[in-house]
XYZ file of N, CA and C in Angstrom:
852
model
N 108.233 126.967 149.338
C 107.480 126.730 148.102
C 108.416 126.148 147.041
N 107.938 125.154 146.301
C 108.738 124.524 145.261
C 108.964 125.499 144.111
N 110.241 125.747 143.740
C 110.502 126.680 142.640
C 110.036 126.098 141.316
N 109.208 126.839 140.596
C 108.706 126.383 139.305
C 109.086 127.397 138.239
N 109.630 126.906 137.143
C 110.020 127.777 136.036
C 109.586 127.123 134.731
N 109.569 127.892 133.686
C 109.345 127.323 132.363
C 110.629 126.651 131.896
N 110.512 125.429 131.436
C 111.629 124.736 130.813
C 111.368 124.673 129.310
N 112.406 124.890 128.538
C 112.295 124.978 127.084
C 113.102 123.864 126.436
N 112.510 123.182 125.470
C 113.193 122.132 124.725
C 113.538 122.645 123.332
N 114.740 122.294 122.859
C 115.259 122.826 121.596
C 115.856 121.714 120.737
N 116.002 122.021 119.451
C 116.598 121.062 118.519
C 117.499 121.767 117.527
N 118.499 121.039 117.074
C 119.373 121.447 115.980
C 119.807 120.173 115.273
N 120.185 120.251 113.991
C 120.621 119.029 113.305
C 121.738 118.335 114.084
N 121.612 117.020 114.210
C 122.538 116.279 115.065
C 123.952 116.225 114.517
N 124.104 115.952 113.231
C 125.474 115.817 112.726
C 125.835 116.923 111.738
N 124.888 117.302 110.889
C 125.146 118.336 109.886
C 123.798 118.892 109.449
N 123.850 119.874 108.579
C 122.601 120.479 108.115
C 121.762 119.489 107.309
N 122.369 118.394 106.845
C 121.637 117.403 106.065
C 121.114 116.257 106.923
N 121.348 116.296 108.223
C 120.982 115.179 109.086
C 119.473 115.021 109.192
N 118.971 113.777 109.116
C 117.543 113.532 109.339
C 117.206 113.325 110.809
N 118.188 113.502 111.687
C 118.002 113.319 113.124
C 118.422 114.600 113.836
N 117.645 115.021 114.821
C 117.964 116.238 115.570
C 118.655 115.923 116.887
N 119.593 116.802 117.266
C 120.084 116.819 118.641
C 119.112 117.685 119.446
N 118.869 117.295 120.697
C 117.942 118.043 121.543
C 118.598 118.409 122.865
N 118.148 119.525 123.450
C 118.633 119.954 124.753
C 117.557 120.793 125.430
N 117.822 121.194 126.668
C 116.818 121.893 127.475
C 117.465 123.107 128.134
N 116.695 124.169 128.284
C 117.153 125.368 128.991
C 116.071 125.851 129.946
N 116.489 126.679 130.889
C 115.524 127.319 131.795
C 115.161 128.711 131.289
N 115.563 129.047 130.088
C 115.329 130.378 129.509
C 114.983 130.228 128.031
N 114.322 131.242 127.503
C 113.960 131.279 126.089
C 115.152 131.826 125.309
N 115.806 130.990 124.532
C 117.002 131.461 123.823
C 116.690 132.361 122.634
N 115.396 132.510 122.311
C 115.020 133.501 121.308
C 115.025 134.906 121.910
N 114.848 134.986 123.221
C 114.869 136.266 123.937
C 116.257 136.532 124.516
N 116.888 135.463 125.025
C 118.214 135.577 125.650
C 119.180 134.601 124.989
N 119.726 134.964 123.832
C 120.661 134.070 123.147
C 122.074 134.165 123.740
N 122.260 133.630 124.938
C 123.572 133.700 125.587
C 124.625 133.067 124.693
N 125.775 133.722 124.604
C 126.818 133.275 123.677
C 127.628 132.109 124.209
N 127.783 132.033 125.521
C 128.608 130.990 126.121
C 127.931 130.435 127.365
N 128.406 129.283 127.822
C 127.867 128.715 129.046
C 128.194 129.606 130.238
N 129.313 130.319 130.162
C 129.664 131.239 131.247
C 128.618 132.337 131.376
N 128.087 132.812 130.247
C 127.037 133.837 130.285
C 125.759 133.285 130.919
N 125.464 132.018 130.645
C 124.289 131.374 131.233
C 124.428 131.312 132.754
N 125.612 130.902 133.214
C 125.849 130.771 134.653
C 125.750 132.125 135.347
N 126.356 133.157 134.752
C 126.310 134.497 135.331
C 124.869 134.996 135.437
N 124.048 134.627 134.462
C 122.640 135.054 134.454
C 121.788 134.241 135.426
N 122.386 133.237 136.068
C 121.629 132.414 137.005
C 120.669 131.464 136.327
N 120.967 131.080 135.086
C 120.099 130.200 134.316
C 120.705 128.807 134.189
N 119.963 127.896 133.590
C 120.418 126.519 133.441
C 120.359 126.088 131.980
N 121.418 125.409 131.563
C 121.513 124.826 130.223
C 121.900 123.360 130.402
N 121.065 122.459 129.892
C 121.357 121.038 129.980
C 121.918 120.573 128.642
N 123.168 120.132 128.650
C 123.869 119.757 127.411
C 123.223 118.560 126.716
N 122.769 117.578 127.500
C 122.099 116.399 126.942
C 122.967 115.685 125.896
N 124.187 115.430 126.281
C 125.149 114.726 125.425
C 125.458 115.501 124.130
N 125.439 116.817 124.207
C 125.811 117.615 123.051
C 126.746 118.723 123.475
N 126.917 119.691 122.611
C 127.747 120.856 122.907
C 126.844 122.040 123.241
N 127.459 123.164 123.590
C 126.670 124.356 123.912
C 126.126 124.972 122.626
N 124.842 125.322 122.641
C 124.180 125.954 121.501
C 123.511 127.247 121.970
N 123.904 128.405 121.453
C 123.214 129.648 121.811
C 121.738 129.621 121.410
N 121.462 129.023 120.237
C 120.088 128.922 119.749
C 119.937 127.625 118.966
N 118.687 127.297 118.634
C 118.420 126.109 117.850
C 118.001 126.459 116.434
N 117.576 125.446 115.702
C 117.119 125.645 114.333
C 117.399 124.417 113.488
N 116.384 123.968 112.740
C 116.547 122.829 111.844
C 115.962 123.210 110.485
N 116.188 122.385 109.458
C 115.635 122.716 108.136
C 114.121 122.856 108.113
N 113.419 122.215 109.058
C 111.954 122.312 109.071
C 111.436 123.100 110.272
N 112.329 123.604 111.093
C 111.938 124.316 112.313
C 112.952 125.439 112.545
N 112.686 126.647 112.026
C 113.687 127.720 112.042
C 114.251 128.062 113.417
N 113.438 127.993 114.468
C 113.942 128.333 115.806
C 114.417 127.111 116.577
N 114.012 125.936 116.141
C 114.348 124.715 116.863
C 113.509 124.493 118.109
N 112.520 125.339 118.364
C 111.701 125.211 119.568
C 110.820 123.967 119.483
N 110.879 123.130 120.532
C 110.087 121.907 120.589
C 108.964 121.989 121.608
N 108.933 123.081 122.375
C 107.881 123.253 123.365
C 108.421 123.816 124.662
N 107.516 124.288 125.495
C 107.871 124.781 126.819
C 106.772 124.396 127.795
N 107.162 124.166 129.047
C 106.189 123.770 130.058
C 106.787 124.045 131.434
N 105.936 124.425 132.358
C 106.394 124.748 133.706
C 106.805 123.479 134.443
N 107.892 123.594 135.220
C 108.364 122.431 135.961
C 109.172 122.814 137.182
N 109.456 121.832 137.996
C 110.197 121.994 139.243
C 111.689 122.094 138.936
N 112.256 123.292 139.086
C 113.645 123.523 138.712
C 114.602 122.705 139.562
N 114.408 122.677 140.866
C 115.333 121.950 141.739
C 115.314 120.457 141.451
N 114.141 119.927 141.154
C 114.062 118.517 140.812
C 114.794 118.235 139.504
N 114.625 119.113 138.522
C 115.334 118.946 137.247
C 116.844 118.977 137.455
N 117.299 119.881 138.309
C 118.723 120.000 138.580
C 119.262 118.792 139.330
N 118.411 118.130 140.111
C 118.804 116.919 140.814
C 118.871 115.734 139.851
N 117.891 115.631 138.975
C 117.851 114.515 138.044
C 119.006 114.558 137.056
N 119.293 115.760 136.544
C 120.375 115.934 135.564
C 121.064 117.261 135.861
N 122.346 117.222 136.108
C 123.074 118.448 136.452
C 123.159 119.383 135.249
N 122.746 120.644 135.404
C 122.858 121.595 134.299
C 124.231 122.267 134.265
N 124.483 122.984 133.181
C 125.705 123.786 133.019
C 126.968 122.948 133.160
N 126.870 121.674 132.774
C 128.012 120.769 132.832
C 127.952 119.841 131.623
N 129.089 119.586 131.019
C 129.180 118.777 129.811
C 128.948 117.299 130.136
N 127.987 116.689 129.462
C 127.697 115.273 129.698
C 128.876 114.380 129.321
N 129.708 114.835 128.409
C 130.850 114.035 127.983
C 131.841 113.781 129.104
N 131.897 114.718 130.070
C 132.921 114.616 131.113
C 132.366 114.607 132.530
N 131.088 114.878 132.713
C 130.500 114.999 134.053
C 129.405 113.957 134.235
N 129.608 113.045 135.180
C 128.666 111.942 135.379
C 127.272 112.430 135.734
N 127.176 113.434 136.625
C 125.865 113.907 137.076
C 125.073 114.575 135.959
N 125.754 114.986 134.886
C 125.081 115.618 133.751
C 124.532 114.592 132.771
N 124.632 113.306 133.127
C 124.158 112.234 132.263
C 122.823 111.650 132.718
N 122.301 112.123 133.850
C 121.095 111.491 134.381
C 121.362 110.012 134.567
N 120.522 109.169 133.953
C 120.820 107.742 133.941
C 121.119 107.249 132.523
N 121.431 108.184 131.616
C 121.968 107.792 130.304
C 123.485 107.730 130.492
N 123.912 106.729 131.261
C 125.306 106.655 131.684
C 126.255 106.505 130.503
N 125.879 105.641 129.571
C 126.724 105.393 128.402
C 125.960 105.797 127.154
N 126.459 106.814 126.473
C 125.808 107.356 125.284
C 125.689 106.277 124.207
N 124.486 106.150 123.647
C 124.252 105.180 122.589
C 123.908 103.804 123.090
N 124.227 103.516 124.345
C 123.890 102.232 124.956
C 122.616 102.365 125.779
N 122.600 103.341 126.691
C 121.431 103.572 127.543
C 120.392 104.459 126.872
N 120.800 105.212 125.889
C 119.932 106.155 125.207
C 120.784 107.179 124.484
N 120.130 108.179 123.896
C 120.843 109.274 123.230
C 120.312 110.591 123.780
N 120.554 111.672 123.099
C 120.183 112.994 123.612
C 118.687 113.121 123.851
N 117.874 112.459 123.033
C 116.418 112.556 123.194
C 115.984 112.063 124.566
N 116.521 110.935 124.990
C 116.123 110.367 126.284
C 116.644 111.217 127.442
N 117.842 111.783 127.311
C 118.372 112.609 128.392
C 117.595 113.917 128.506
N 117.234 114.518 127.390
C 116.394 115.722 127.437
C 115.061 115.413 128.097
N 114.493 114.259 127.791
C 113.222 113.870 128.422
C 113.370 113.690 129.924
N 114.527 113.228 130.373
C 114.736 113.085 131.815
C 114.680 114.448 132.507
N 115.252 115.459 131.894
C 115.152 116.810 132.450
C 113.687 117.256 132.458
N 113.018 117.037 131.347
C 111.641 117.505 131.176
C 110.627 116.695 131.971
N 111.055 115.583 132.534
C 110.154 114.767 133.355
C 109.465 115.610 134.429
N 110.138 116.628 134.917
C 109.632 117.435 136.030
C 108.471 118.332 135.623
N 108.132 118.372 134.334
C 107.031 119.227 133.882
C 105.675 118.532 133.985
N 105.651 117.268 134.454
C 104.370 116.595 134.690
C 103.632 117.307 135.813
N 102.336 117.445 135.649
C 101.546 118.164 136.665
C 100.137 117.595 136.702
N 99.848 116.810 137.747
C 98.518 116.226 137.844
C 98.222 115.329 136.670
N 97.185 115.634 135.919
C 96.816 114.828 134.757
C 97.545 115.262 133.490
N 98.385 116.301 133.601
C 99.128 116.808 132.439
C 100.425 116.023 132.303
N 100.629 115.334 131.187
C 101.859 114.561 131.025
C 103.056 115.489 130.854
N 104.252 114.992 131.116
C 105.438 115.829 130.963
C 105.723 116.154 129.499
N 106.310 117.290 129.289
C 106.784 117.657 127.954
C 107.902 116.695 127.557
N 107.964 116.337 126.288
C 109.081 115.554 125.761
C 109.548 116.197 124.459
N 110.607 115.640 123.890
C 111.141 116.185 122.635
C 110.568 115.418 121.446
N 109.307 115.032 121.548
C 108.676 114.191 120.532
C 108.604 114.843 119.159
N 108.731 116.173 119.094
C 108.671 116.857 117.805
C 110.018 116.879 117.082
N 111.053 116.361 117.708
C 112.374 116.327 117.081
C 112.409 115.276 115.979
N 113.140 115.568 114.924
C 113.312 114.590 113.855
C 114.089 113.382 114.393
N 113.644 112.212 114.017
C 114.299 110.990 114.460
C 113.791 110.465 115.792
N 112.917 111.218 116.457
C 112.452 110.796 117.774
C 111.680 109.474 117.748
N 110.773 109.240 116.784
C 110.079 107.947 116.779
C 111.047 106.775 116.676
N 112.152 106.965 115.959
C 113.145 105.907 115.808
C 113.891 105.670 117.112
N 114.307 106.747 117.777
C 115.068 106.582 119.018
C 114.182 106.046 120.135
N 112.917 106.468 120.184
C 112.035 105.987 121.250
C 111.612 104.543 121.014
N 111.626 104.093 119.774
C 111.360 102.685 119.486
C 112.409 101.798 120.157
N 113.659 102.228 120.116
C 114.744 101.421 120.671
C 114.994 101.742 122.139
N 115.089 103.029 122.477
C 115.531 103.422 123.815
C 114.390 103.824 124.756
N 113.157 103.883 124.259
C 112.062 104.312 125.107
C 112.051 105.810 125.327
N 111.234 106.267 126.249
C 111.109 107.695 126.537
C 112.250 108.191 127.406
N 112.667 107.380 128.373
C 113.668 107.821 129.353
C 114.930 106.961 129.366
N 115.103 106.132 128.351
C 116.312 105.326 128.278
C 116.111 103.921 128.806
N 117.143 103.094 128.653
C 117.053 101.679 128.968
C 117.510 101.331 130.376
N 118.029 102.307 131.103
C 118.488 102.033 132.465
C 117.304 101.951 133.428
N 117.120 100.801 134.064
C 116.071 100.708 135.075
C 116.413 101.560 136.292
N 117.659 102.040 136.377
C 118.072 102.934 137.470
C 117.319 104.262 137.426
N 116.647 104.564 136.317
C 115.891 105.813 136.214
C 114.832 105.909 137.306
N 114.145 104.807 137.576
C 113.119 104.825 138.613
C 113.712 105.182 139.967
N 114.868 104.609 140.287
C 115.528 104.900 141.563
C 116.014 106.344 141.608
N 116.441 106.868 140.473
C 116.905 108.260 140.415
C 115.767 109.216 140.731
N 114.614 108.989 140.147
C 113.458 109.842 140.420
C 113.070 109.739 141.885
N 113.076 108.519 142.411
C 112.705 108.319 143.802
C 113.661 109.049 144.740
N 114.962 108.993 144.442
C 115.945 109.629 145.318
C 115.838 111.145 145.280
N 115.405 111.697 144.149
C 115.308 113.153 144.024
C 113.961 113.707 144.480
N 112.903 112.900 144.367
C 111.565 113.441 144.599
C 110.738 112.682 145.619
N 111.080 111.431 145.852
C 110.247 110.615 146.721
C 109.134 109.912 145.980
N 108.921 110.277 144.704
C 107.912 109.590 143.906
C 108.392 108.189 143.572
N 107.467 107.276 143.440
C 107.818 105.906 143.093
C 107.385 105.627 141.662
N 108.256 104.982 140.905
C 107.944 104.623 139.529
C 107.868 103.118 139.386
N 107.013 102.685 138.480
C 106.922 101.274 138.157
C 107.309 101.107 136.697
N 108.359 100.340 136.423
C 108.782 100.085 135.052
C 108.073 98.847 134.537
N 107.319 98.989 133.481
C 106.607 97.850 132.921
C 107.604 96.925 132.240
N 107.504 95.653 132.503
C 108.440 94.695 131.954
C 108.445 94.759 130.436
N 109.661 94.672 129.880
C 109.893 94.650 128.434
C 109.712 96.008 127.780
N 109.267 96.988 128.537
C 109.144 98.325 127.966
C 109.730 99.319 128.944
N 111.084 99.406 129.034
C 111.708 100.285 130.023
C 111.320 101.748 129.874
N 110.884 102.154 128.665
C 110.514 103.548 128.488
C 109.156 103.877 129.062
N 108.354 102.859 129.382
C 107.018 103.120 129.884
C 106.989 103.098 131.393
N 107.203 104.227 132.026
C 107.242 104.313 133.481
C 106.008 105.038 133.977
N 105.454 104.573 135.076
C 104.235 105.155 135.616
C 104.491 105.735 136.999
N 104.121 106.997 137.188
C 104.224 107.620 138.499
C 103.048 107.143 139.333
N 103.333 106.502 140.467
C 102.249 105.969 141.277
C 102.122 106.670 142.621
N 103.038 107.571 142.938
C 102.958 108.284 144.217
C 101.940 109.411 144.104
N 101.220 109.656 145.172
C 100.337 110.816 145.237
C 99.071 110.685 144.435
N 98.580 109.462 144.261
C 97.289 109.331 143.580
C 97.431 108.811 142.175
N 96.710 109.384 141.255
C 96.670 108.867 139.900
C 98.024 109.007 139.235
N 98.368 107.995 138.457
C 99.664 108.011 137.790
C 99.583 108.614 136.407
N 100.755 108.872 135.838
C 100.854 109.369 134.475
C 101.710 108.381 133.701
N 101.095 107.635 132.808
C 101.844 106.674 132.003
C 102.452 107.409 130.808
N 103.726 107.202 130.591
C 104.409 107.881 129.492
C 105.043 106.835 128.593
N 104.418 106.563 127.483
C 105.005 105.711 126.457
C 104.470 106.206 125.129
N 105.102 107.257 124.645
C 104.607 107.915 123.440
C 104.626 107.013 122.230
N 105.650 106.166 122.128
C 105.730 105.305 120.954
C 104.530 104.372 120.894
N 104.205 103.758 122.011
C 103.067 102.840 122.037
C 101.765 103.571 121.726
N 101.626 104.776 122.275
C 100.410 105.543 122.009
C 100.287 105.875 120.520
N 101.386 106.304 119.918
C 101.369 106.650 118.498
C 101.139 105.410 117.638
N 101.777 104.301 118.012
C 101.586 103.062 117.253
C 100.132 102.617 117.306
N 99.496 102.789 118.458
C 98.089 102.415 118.608
C 97.205 103.247 117.694
N 97.557 104.524 117.526
C 96.790 105.394 116.636
C 96.981 104.988 115.168
N 98.224 104.766 114.773
C 98.520 104.458 113.378
C 97.948 103.102 112.968
N 97.982 102.137 113.887
C 97.548 100.772 113.571
C 96.194 100.449 114.204
N 95.358 101.454 114.361
C 94.060 101.275 115.028
C 93.189 100.230 114.344
N 93.304 100.121 113.026
C 92.461 99.166 112.290
C 93.156 97.827 112.066
N 94.360 97.671 112.599
C 95.106 96.422 112.418
C 95.652 95.952 113.762
N 94.784 95.478 114.633
C 95.214 95.089 115.979
C 96.263 93.977 115.996
N 96.186 93.043 115.054
C 97.170 91.955 115.030
C 98.560 92.498 114.717
N 98.630 93.425 113.779
C 99.927 94.019 113.427
C 100.458 94.863 114.577
N 99.557 95.573 115.278
C 99.966 96.358 116.441
C 100.548 95.449 117.518
N 99.865 94.344 117.787
C 100.353 93.414 118.807
C 101.724 92.869 118.426
N 101.900 92.558 117.148
C 103.198 92.044 116.690
C 104.284 93.103 116.830
N 103.942 94.346 116.515
C 104.927 95.427 116.629
C 105.333 95.634 118.081
N 104.378 95.631 118.994
C 104.699 95.849 120.404
C 105.502 94.685 120.977
N 105.225 93.463 120.488
C 106.056 92.326 120.898
C 107.481 92.504 120.392
N 107.602 92.950 119.129
C 108.924 93.204 118.563
C 109.646 94.279 119.357
N 108.917 95.318 119.736
C 109.560 96.394 120.491
C 110.074 95.891 121.839
N 109.281 95.055 122.493
C 109.742 94.471 123.745
C 111.021 93.683 123.542
N 111.081 92.898 122.467
C 112.279 92.127 122.156
C 113.447 93.051 121.828
N 113.158 94.127 121.089
C 114.196 95.103 120.732
C 114.798 95.727 121.983
N 113.943 96.163 122.915
C 114.461 96.833 124.102
C 115.177 95.871 125.037
N 114.685 94.632 125.124
C 115.408 93.646 125.935
C 116.772 93.355 125.333
N 116.804 93.256 124.016
C 118.073 93.005 123.329
C 119.027 94.183 123.498
N 118.499 95.408 123.304
C 119.338 96.602 123.407
C 119.862 96.811 124.819
N 119.123 96.336 125.822
C 119.528 96.523 127.215
C 120.550 95.489 127.679
N 120.820 94.488 126.860
C 121.782 93.460 127.249
C 123.198 94.031 127.296
N 124.027 93.570 128.247
C 125.424 94.018 128.277
C 126.111 93.709 126.954
N 126.917 94.655 126.500
C 127.614 94.474 125.227
C 128.734 93.453 125.414
N 128.874 92.509 124.500
C 129.916 91.492 124.670
C 131.321 92.072 124.542
N 132.252 91.478 125.280
C 133.638 91.920 125.195
C 133.945 93.044 126.151
N 135.180 93.476 126.139
C 135.639 94.544 127.030
C 135.437 95.901 126.388
N 135.229 96.909 127.225
C 135.092 98.275 126.737
C 133.718 98.557 126.162
N 133.506 99.810 125.759
C 132.222 100.230 125.232
C 132.171 100.018 123.725
N 130.986 99.696 123.196
C 130.856 99.508 121.750
C 131.072 100.816 121.006
N 131.520 100.708 119.781
C 131.724 101.890 118.952
C 130.391 102.413 118.442
N 130.403 103.675 118.007
C 129.194 104.250 117.421
C 128.788 103.464 116.182
N 129.783 103.010 115.420
C 129.493 102.255 114.209
C 128.755 100.951 114.541
N 129.221 100.270 115.609
C 128.571 99.016 116.008
C 127.154 99.263 116.508
N 126.980 100.325 117.297
C 125.657 100.644 117.821
C 124.698 101.037 116.707
N 125.175 101.829 115.762
C 124.317 102.248 114.658
C 123.942 101.066 113.767
N 124.880 100.132 113.595
C 124.568 98.934 112.815
C 123.516 98.098 113.532
N 123.652 97.960 114.850
C 122.660 97.232 115.635
C 121.291 97.890 115.539
N 121.267 99.221 115.725
C 120.007 99.956 115.653
C 119.373 99.840 114.269
N 120.203 99.910 113.220
C 119.690 99.801 111.854
C 118.994 98.460 111.644
N 119.606 97.405 112.154
C 119.014 96.068 112.009
C 117.651 96.010 112.696
N 117.556 96.578 113.895
C 116.299 96.543 114.639
C 115.212 97.359 113.944
N 115.593 98.507 113.401
C 114.630 99.352 112.686
C 114.180 98.672 111.394
N 115.101 98.012 110.706
C 114.744 97.295 109.487
C 113.761 96.157 109.778
N 113.891 95.540 110.957
C 112.944 94.501 111.346
C 111.534 95.087 111.475
N 111.449 96.295 112.046
C 110.145 96.959 112.162
C 109.576 97.281 110.791
N 110.437 97.699 109.860
C 109.982 98.021 108.507
C 109.421 96.787 107.807
N 110.067 95.654 108.001
C 109.576 94.415 107.384
C 108.218 94.011 107.966
N 108.058 94.235 109.242
C 106.797 93.880 109.892
C 105.658 94.796 109.461
N 105.926 96.096 109.395
C 104.864 97.071 109.170
C 104.487 97.250 107.710
N 105.451 97.122 106.825
C 105.220 97.490 105.445
C 105.491 98.975 105.246
N 105.750 99.411 104.007
C 106.196 100.793 103.741
C 105.255 101.872 104.242
N 103.955 101.735 103.996
C 103.020 102.810 104.340
C 102.943 103.040 105.845
N 102.742 101.984 106.587
C 102.637 102.135 108.036
C 103.973 102.541 108.656
N 105.065 102.060 108.082
C 106.379 102.450 108.606
C 106.584 103.954 108.456
N 106.243 104.491 107.289
C 106.388 105.938 107.068
C 105.531 106.734 108.039
N 104.286 106.315 108.233
C 103.383 107.041 109.122
C 103.877 107.028 110.560
N 104.383 105.888 110.995
C 104.778 105.747 112.391
C 106.146 106.350 112.672
N 107.095 106.124 111.787
C 108.473 106.532 112.055
C 108.898 107.819 111.357
N 108.115 108.279 110.392
C 108.495 109.494 109.681
C 109.768 109.335 108.885
N 110.033 108.138 108.414
C 111.251 107.853 107.652
C 110.920 106.847 106.564
N 111.799 106.748 105.588
C 111.612 105.795 104.515
C 112.139 104.423 104.924
N 111.411 103.364 104.629
C 111.917 102.026 104.919
C 113.258 101.799 104.214
N 114.213 101.239 104.913
C 115.517 100.964 104.328
C 116.486 102.120 104.361
N 116.012 103.314 104.753
C 116.912 104.474 104.820
C 117.948 104.261 105.913
N 119.164 104.737 105.678
C 120.219 104.621 106.680
C 119.902 105.545 107.847
N 119.909 104.995 109.044
C 119.595 105.749 110.255
C 120.834 105.812 111.142
N 121.209 107.016 111.543
C 122.375 107.195 112.420
C 121.913 107.909 113.676
N 121.531 107.132 114.682
C 121.064 107.720 115.937
C 122.210 108.101 116.858
N 123.333 107.406 116.748
C 124.465 107.612 117.651
C 125.533 108.426 116.937
N 125.824 109.609 117.454
C 126.805 110.509 116.861
C 128.216 109.966 117.110
N 128.966 109.626 116.051
C 130.317 109.091 116.245
C 131.231 110.037 117.010
N 131.074 111.339 116.813
C 131.956 112.295 117.502
C 131.685 112.309 118.999
N 130.403 112.288 119.371
C 130.057 112.270 120.793
C 130.536 110.983 121.446
N 130.316 109.869 120.773
C 130.739 108.584 121.325
C 132.257 108.526 121.496
N 132.982 109.147 120.570
C 134.443 109.088 120.614
C 135.031 109.968 121.700
N 134.348 111.049 122.057
C 134.910 112.001 123.031
C 134.377 111.795 124.444
N 133.378 110.925 124.607
C 132.799 110.714 125.938
C 133.807 110.021 126.861
N 133.994 110.570 128.033
C 134.859 109.950 129.037
C 134.098 108.800 129.680
N 134.742 107.628 129.740
C 134.090 106.463 130.335
C 134.071 106.617 131.866
N 132.877 106.750 132.415
C 132.686 106.920 133.869
C 131.784 105.807 134.350
N 132.212 105.003 135.321
C 131.355 103.925 135.819
C 130.058 104.488 136.390
N 128.930 103.835 136.157
C 127.668 104.299 136.756
C 127.727 104.159 138.261
N 126.955 104.967 139.003
C 126.980 104.857 140.466
C 126.481 103.495 140.914
N 127.027 103.023 142.033
C 126.604 101.739 142.571
C 125.229 101.881 143.221
N 124.378 100.876 143.071
C 123.039 100.939 143.711
C 123.178 101.076 145.212
N 122.304 101.901 145.825
C 122.350 102.091 147.262
C 121.681 100.931 147.987
């Protein structure tokens, strides 16, 4: 029988208590009931903690969410452990990165947490995501739901046998086609459709822009070595500002939950600086 457990998604301010963006992670236990102090305590208890490009957190909490709880949903534990290795630091362990191989390039913590939570899809029930985290609409606009690596589809297939279809120009919109009806996951597009329901031309323009944004973001970075957090944040800021110009202040606020022109820092400079550069696995 496939082992099924509740998976819990959590948030804490990404850089400081004043941050408008949350760091997110996933556990196989409720940290309000079992606030393990260290990762060693988690391992001894036989539980799983997914770092998701962050550090170990006994509990969560943000200025607008005292516990940091983003939701819980039952999922296949072994599949989650195959997709993203738990109890291992993403900064130094390749298997703990899922297919967010390079932080800030392929995605950020939101996309890696979603990769773990992918296993909570069940029939017509879509998988849990960290959509309630602050800054999520901004990160999903650029990086999609599961990141910019098309290798994500192959990763799911290798772990589960399910086949995914990545829609062109929208790497975050992947559809499960194995076993009957699929589950399309593209929260940004769904939310944009709701916000711009009475302005179809503006919606079409925004989705075209998003396709261009994701194609641009997925391009290899010029030069040798990995881009700095400062360069990535500047690139992301430019892309978000383009969306603000297209949408106008009111629609931008509704869709992104941020003020037009506000400085956005999706890529944590400390995480980017400490990440060990590990080549992605070669395609089989």
